[in-house]
Amino acid sequence: MEHATIETTTTIDNDLMIMPGHLAAVALFAAKKDIRHYLVGVCIDTGPAGAFLVATCGHAMAVHQIDNVARPAGQLIMPLVPLASMVKANRRVGIKLTLPAGFAGTYNNNTRAKRQVTLESLKGEIAIVFEMDGIFPDWRRVTRYDDAPYPNQVFFNPHYLVRVADAADLISERKFAVQVRPGGTGVGFATLDHEGKTVAYIMPIRGTIDDLPSKPTMTY
């Protein structure tokens, strides 16, 4: 007697749900103008640990964990303009991002046509976003855990600190007190929401106390 074989296939979940506040907060960390044009966008990154939304200007970076569903490794960089329009129209409504079939793999300009992501709000609005050229930086290298104490002093550019505070306000509407924790001589770290799913990293300015401005000598 011949036994019938049953083939099973695993369906990869290509639908990602994200709140507009998280999308807008991460987008604050994208570059405004840069010859590295792939930094002027937001990257969707998937892998065994889940799906992530990442943006960086090269000096500060934000990462939002969308979910923890294991998927093949893949990346796609989305331009900011269509994202901003969707966020503005849906301030309090979730947005579904549908990844294209065959999403796994890195961008290759010679062999792959531009892929697209479908954005759909819970109000029924739909936008199609085509990917940007380029390969996103290895953001995981920056986010490695490091809790060792360091004696050296580090300082942070106030413009980046303001960006961190603004991003937290976009998510929680000023109901979350964000703090930046120095990372030794490495990057500073901040959690941007109550759930700990959205974080920011800031490159430090390394120096000593002597590098700081002297106290003013005038009397008040």
Coordinates of C-alpha atoms in Angstrom, one line a residue:
M1 CA 0.0 0.0 0.0
E2 CA 1.3 3.4 -0.9
H3 CA 1.1 6.1 1.7
A4 CA 0.0 9.5 0.6
T5 CA 2.4 12.3 1.5
I6 CA 1.1 15.5 2.8
E7 CA 3.1 18.6 2.1
T8 CA 2.9 21.5 4.5
T9 CA 3.8 25.0 3.7
T10 CA 4.5 27.8 6.1
T11 CA 2.9 31.1 5.3
I12 CA 5.0 34.1 6.3
D13 CA 3.0 37.0 7.8
N14 CA 3.7 40.0 5.6
D15 CA 1.3 42.3 7.4
L16 CA 2.7 44.7 10.0
M17 CA 0.6 46.9 12.2
I18 CA 2.0 50.2 13.5
M19 CA 0.6 53.3 15.2
P20 CA 1.2 56.6 13.4
G21 CA 3.0 58.1 16.5
H22 CA 5.6 55.4 16.4
L23 CA 6.2 55.9 12.7
A24 CA 6.4 59.6 13.1
A25 CA 8.8 59.3 16.0
V26 CA 11.2 57.0 14.2
A27 CA 11.1 59.3 11.1
L28 CA 12.4 62.2 13.1
F29 CA 15.8 60.4 13.2
A30 CA 16.1 60.1 9.4
A31 CA 18.5 62.5 7.6
K32 CA 17.1 65.6 6.1
K33 CA 19.7 66.0 3.4
D34 CA 22.6 63.6 2.8
I35 CA 24.6 62.3 -0.1
R36 CA 23.9 58.9 1.4
H37 CA 20.3 59.1 0.0
Y38 CA 19.3 55.9 1.7
L39 CA 19.5 57.7 5.1
V40 CA 16.7 60.0 3.9
G41 CA 14.1 57.3 4.6
V42 CA 12.9 54.7 7.0
C43 CA 14.0 51.1 6.9
I44 CA 11.8 48.1 7.5
D45 CA 14.0 45.3 8.7
T46 CA 12.9 41.7 9.4
G47 CA 14.7 38.6 10.8
P48 CA 14.3 35.9 13.5
A49 CA 13.7 38.4 16.2
G50 CA 10.8 40.1 14.4
A51 CA 10.1 43.2 12.3
F52 CA 11.7 46.6 13.1
L53 CA 11.4 50.1 11.9
V54 CA 14.7 52.0 11.8
A55 CA 15.9 55.5 10.9
T56 CA 19.2 57.3 11.4
C57 CA 21.0 60.4 10.3
G58 CA 24.4 58.8 11.1
H59 CA 24.6 60.5 14.5
A60 CA 21.3 59.5 16.2
M61 CA 19.1 56.5 15.5
A62 CA 15.7 55.3 16.5
V63 CA 14.5 51.7 16.4
H64 CA 10.9 50.5 16.9
Q65 CA 10.1 46.8 17.3
I66 CA 6.9 46.3 15.4
D67 CA 6.4 42.6 16.4
N68 CA 8.4 39.5 17.4
V69 CA 7.3 37.3 14.5
A70 CA 10.2 35.3 13.1
R71 CA 10.7 36.0 9.4
P72 CA 13.5 35.6 6.9
A73 CA 16.0 38.4 6.9
G74 CA 15.0 41.3 4.6
Q75 CA 15.2 45.0 4.3
L76 CA 13.3 47.7 2.4
I77 CA 13.9 51.5 2.7
M78 CA 10.8 53.7 2.4
P79 CA 10.8 57.4 1.4
L80 CA 9.5 59.8 4.0
V81 CA 7.0 61.9 2.0
P82 CA 4.3 59.4 1.5
L83 CA 4.7 58.1 5.0
A84 CA 4.3 61.7 6.4
S85 CA 1.0 62.1 4.4
M86 CA -0.4 58.9 5.8
V87 CA 0.7 59.7 9.4
K88 CA -0.9 63.2 9.2
A89 CA -4.2 61.8 8.0
N90 CA -4.3 59.1 10.7
R91 CA -3.0 60.6 13.9
R92 CA -4.8 58.1 16.2
V93 CA -5.6 55.2 13.8
G94 CA -3.4 52.2 13.2
I95 CA -1.7 51.7 9.9
K96 CA -1.1 48.3 8.3
L97 CA 2.0 47.9 6.2
T98 CA 2.0 44.9 3.8
L99 CA 5.4 43.7 2.7
P100 CA 5.8 42.5 -0.9
A101 CA 6.1 38.8 -1.7
G102 CA 9.7 37.7 -1.8
F103 CA 10.6 40.4 0.7
A104 CA 13.6 38.5 2.1
G105 CA 17.0 39.5 0.9
T106 CA 18.9 42.7 0.5
Y107 CA 18.4 45.3 -2.2
N108 CA 20.3 44.7 -5.4
N109 CA 20.0 47.4 -8.0
N110 CA 21.3 45.1 -10.8
T111 CA 18.9 42.2 -10.3
R112 CA 15.8 43.4 -8.5
A113 CA 13.1 45.8 -9.7
K114 CA 11.8 48.2 -7.1
R115 CA 9.6 46.6 -4.6
Q116 CA 6.6 48.3 -3.0
V117 CA 4.9 48.4 0.4
T118 CA 1.2 48.9 0.7
L119 CA 0.1 51.2 3.6
E120 CA -3.6 51.0 4.6
S121 CA -5.2 52.8 7.5
L122 CA -8.0 51.4 9.5
K123 CA -10.1 54.1 8.0
G124 CA -9.6 52.5 4.6
E125 CA -7.1 55.0 3.1
I126 CA -4.4 53.2 1.0
A127 CA -1.0 54.4 -0.2
I128 CA 1.6 52.6 -2.3
V129 CA 5.2 53.3 -1.4
F130 CA 8.1 52.2 -3.6
E131 CA 11.4 51.3 -2.0
M132 CA 14.5 53.6 -2.2
D133 CA 17.8 52.6 -3.8
G134 CA 20.6 51.6 -1.5
I135 CA 21.6 49.3 1.4
F136 CA 20.8 50.5 5.0
P137 CA 23.7 50.6 7.5
D138 CA 24.2 47.7 9.9
W139 CA 22.1 49.2 12.7
R140 CA 22.4 46.1 14.9
R141 CA 26.1 46.8 15.4
V142 CA 25.2 50.0 17.2
T143 CA 22.5 48.4 19.4
R144 CA 24.7 45.7 21.0
Y145 CA 24.2 45.5 24.8
D146 CA 27.0 47.2 26.8
D147 CA 26.5 48.0 30.5
A148 CA 30.1 48.2 31.6
P149 CA 31.1 51.3 33.7
Y150 CA 33.5 53.7 32.1
P151 CA 35.5 56.5 33.9
N152 CA 35.6 58.8 30.8
Q153 CA 33.3 61.7 30.3
V154 CA 30.9 61.9 27.4
F155 CA 28.6 64.7 26.3
F156 CA 25.6 64.9 23.9
N157 CA 24.7 67.3 21.2
P158 CA 21.6 69.2 22.5
H159 CA 20.0 69.0 19.1
Y160 CA 19.9 65.2 19.3
L161 CA 18.6 65.4 22.8
V162 CA 15.7 67.6 21.6
R163 CA 15.0 65.1 18.9
V164 CA 14.8 62.3 21.5
A165 CA 12.3 64.3 23.6
D166 CA 10.2 65.3 20.5
A167 CA 10.0 61.6 19.4
A168 CA 8.8 60.5 22.9
D169 CA 6.2 63.3 22.8
L170 CA 4.8 62.1 19.5
I171 CA 4.3 58.6 20.9
S172 CA 2.8 59.3 24.3
E173 CA 1.7 63.0 23.9
R174 CA 3.9 64.3 26.7
K175 CA 2.9 61.5 29.1
F176 CA 6.4 59.9 29.2
A177 CA 9.5 61.4 30.8
V178 CA 12.3 60.3 28.5
Q179 CA 15.9 60.1 29.9
V180 CA 19.1 59.5 28.0
R181 CA 21.5 57.0 29.7
P182 CA 25.2 57.4 28.8
G183 CA 26.7 54.2 27.4
G184 CA 30.3 54.6 28.6
T185 CA 32.3 55.9 25.7
G186 CA 29.8 54.4 23.4
V187 CA 26.4 55.5 22.3
G188 CA 23.8 57.0 24.7
F189 CA 20.5 55.2 25.0
A190 CA 16.9 56.3 25.6
T191 CA 13.5 54.5 25.8
L192 CA 10.8 56.5 24.0
D193 CA 7.6 54.7 25.1
H194 CA 6.2 52.9 28.1
E195 CA 6.4 49.5 26.5
G196 CA 10.1 49.7 25.7
K197 CA 9.4 48.9 22.1
T198 CA 10.8 52.2 20.7
V199 CA 14.3 53.2 21.6
A200 CA 16.9 55.8 20.5
Y201 CA 20.7 55.8 20.3
I202 CA 22.9 58.9 20.3
M203 CA 26.5 59.2 19.3
P204 CA 28.5 60.9 22.1
I205 CA 31.0 63.8 22.1
R206 CA 34.0 62.3 24.0
G207 CA 36.1 64.5 26.2
T208 CA 37.1 65.5 29.7
I209 CA 35.7 68.0 32.2
D210 CA 38.4 70.4 31.1
D211 CA 36.7 70.5 27.7
L212 CA 33.5 72.0 29.1
P213 CA 33.0 75.8 29.1
S214 CA 34.2 77.5 32.3
K215 CA 31.7 78.8 34.7
P216 CA 30.8 82.5 34.1
T217 CA 32.7 84.9 36.3
M218 CA 30.1 87.6 36.3
T219 CA 27.9 88.2 39.3
Y220 CA 24.1 88.4 39.2

